[in-house]
Amino acid sequence: MAILRVLEQRDVSVSDEIDGFLTTRTDLKALTDYLDLALTVTDARELFAARPESSQGLGP
């Protein structure tokens, strides 16, 4: 998945919980938004700051 690859290349660590959350998404608009954010975040949890409705149930 491109989002995880971008984060990996930028040395942004991703928890198993966030990895699992991202790899089960099917909404292309949300995935595109996450990919755009992956280019600039310094912490993977920041991906969800702009889309709190998408991360319900996702821990910090």
PDB file of C-alpha atoms in Angstrom:
ATOM      1  CA  MET A   1       0.000   0.000   0.000  1.00  0.00           C
ATOM      2  CA  ALA A   2       1.407   3.368  -1.059  1.00  0.00           C
ATOM      3  CA  ILE A   3       0.472   5.163   2.164  1.00  0.00           C
ATOM      4  CA  LEU A   4       2.464   2.758   4.301  1.00  0.00           C
ATOM      5  CA  ARG A   5       5.362   2.819   1.829  1.00  0.00           C
ATOM      6  CA  VAL A   6       5.547   6.622   1.927  1.00  0.00           C
ATOM      7  CA  LEU A   7       5.503   6.601   5.732  1.00  0.00           C
ATOM      8  CA  GLU A   8       8.187   3.907   5.801  1.00  0.00           C
ATOM      9  CA  GLN A   9      10.430   5.830   3.412  1.00  0.00           C
ATOM     10  CA  ARG A  10       9.979   8.938   5.555  1.00  0.00           C
ATOM     11  CA  ASP A  11      10.891   6.955   8.709  1.00  0.00           C
ATOM     12  CA  VAL A  12       7.464   7.553  10.260  1.00  0.00           C
ATOM     13  CA  SER A  13       6.670   4.564  12.446  1.00  0.00           C
ATOM     14  CA  VAL A  14       3.257   2.965  12.082  1.00  0.00           C
ATOM     15  CA  SER A  15       1.608   0.898  14.789  1.00  0.00           C
ATOM     16  CA  ASP A  16       0.032  -2.446  13.950  1.00  0.00           C
ATOM     17  CA  GLU A  17      -3.331  -0.866  14.737  1.00  0.00           C
ATOM     18  CA  ILE A  18      -2.862   1.943  12.203  1.00  0.00           C
ATOM     19  CA  ASP A  19      -1.423  -0.481   9.647  1.00  0.00           C
ATOM     20  CA  GLY A  20      -4.473  -2.722  10.030  1.00  0.00           C
ATOM     21  CA  PHE A  21      -6.839   0.224   9.828  1.00  0.00           C
ATOM     22  CA  LEU A  22      -5.305   1.553   6.618  1.00  0.00           C
ATOM     23  CA  THR A  23      -5.050  -1.795   4.879  1.00  0.00           C
ATOM     24  CA  THR A  24      -8.752  -2.495   5.361  1.00  0.00           C
ATOM     25  CA  ARG A  25     -10.008   0.807   3.916  1.00  0.00           C
ATOM     26  CA  THR A  26     -11.823   0.719   0.586  1.00  0.00           C
ATOM     27  CA  ASP A  27     -12.946   4.354   0.269  1.00  0.00           C
ATOM     28  CA  LEU A  28     -10.717   5.721  -2.499  1.00  0.00           C
ATOM     29  CA  LYS A  29     -11.320   9.351  -1.511  1.00  0.00           C
ATOM     30  CA  ALA A  30     -10.217   8.652   2.069  1.00  0.00           C
ATOM     31  CA  LEU A  31      -7.188   6.675   0.874  1.00  0.00           C
ATOM     32  CA  THR A  32      -6.184   9.529  -1.426  1.00  0.00           C
ATOM     33  CA  ASP A  33      -6.476  11.958   1.485  1.00  0.00           C
ATOM     34  CA  TYR A  34      -4.349   9.686   3.689  1.00  0.00           C
ATOM     35  CA  LEU A  35      -1.729   9.403   0.943  1.00  0.00           C
ATOM     36  CA  ASP A  36      -1.541  13.182   0.580  1.00  0.00           C
ATOM     37  CA  LEU A  37      -1.140  13.549   4.340  1.00  0.00           C
ATOM     38  CA  ALA A  38       1.503  10.805   4.467  1.00  0.00           C
ATOM     39  CA  LEU A  39       3.786  13.130   2.529  1.00  0.00           C
ATOM     40  CA  THR A  40       3.946  15.636   5.388  1.00  0.00           C
ATOM     41  CA  VAL A  41       3.057  14.070   8.748  1.00  0.00           C
ATOM     42  CA  THR A  42       5.751  13.319  11.299  1.00  0.00           C
ATOM     43  CA  ASP A  43       3.603  10.934  13.342  1.00  0.00           C
ATOM     44  CA  ALA A  44       1.230   8.398  11.756  1.00  0.00           C
ATOM     45  CA  ARG A  45      -1.535   9.433  14.163  1.00  0.00           C
ATOM     46  CA  GLU A  46      -1.593  12.818  12.422  1.00  0.00           C
ATOM     47  CA  LEU A  47      -3.222  11.113   9.439  1.00  0.00           C
ATOM     48  CA  PHE A  48      -6.441  11.009  11.422  1.00  0.00           C
ATOM     49  CA  ALA A  49      -6.435  14.558  12.795  1.00  0.00           C
ATOM     50  CA  ALA A  50      -8.084  15.863   9.612  1.00  0.00           C
ATOM     51  CA  ARG A  51     -10.494  12.904   9.307  1.00  0.00           C
ATOM     52  CA  PRO A  52     -11.695  12.063  12.822  1.00  0.00           C
ATOM     53  CA  GLU A  53     -14.830  10.340  11.503  1.00  0.00           C
ATOM     54  CA  SER A  54     -12.643   7.849   9.643  1.00  0.00           C
ATOM     55  CA  SER A  55     -10.645   6.880  12.680  1.00  0.00           C
ATOM     56  CA  GLN A  56     -13.467   6.105  15.118  1.00  0.00           C
ATOM     57  CA  GLY A  57     -12.379   3.303  17.345  1.00  0.00           C
ATOM     58  CA  LEU A  58      -8.752   3.825  16.427  1.00  0.00           C
ATOM     59  CA  GLY A  59      -6.576   4.335  19.489  1.00  0.00           C
ATOM     60  CA  PRO A  60      -3.941   7.058  19.800  1.00  0.00           C
TER      61      PRO A  60
END
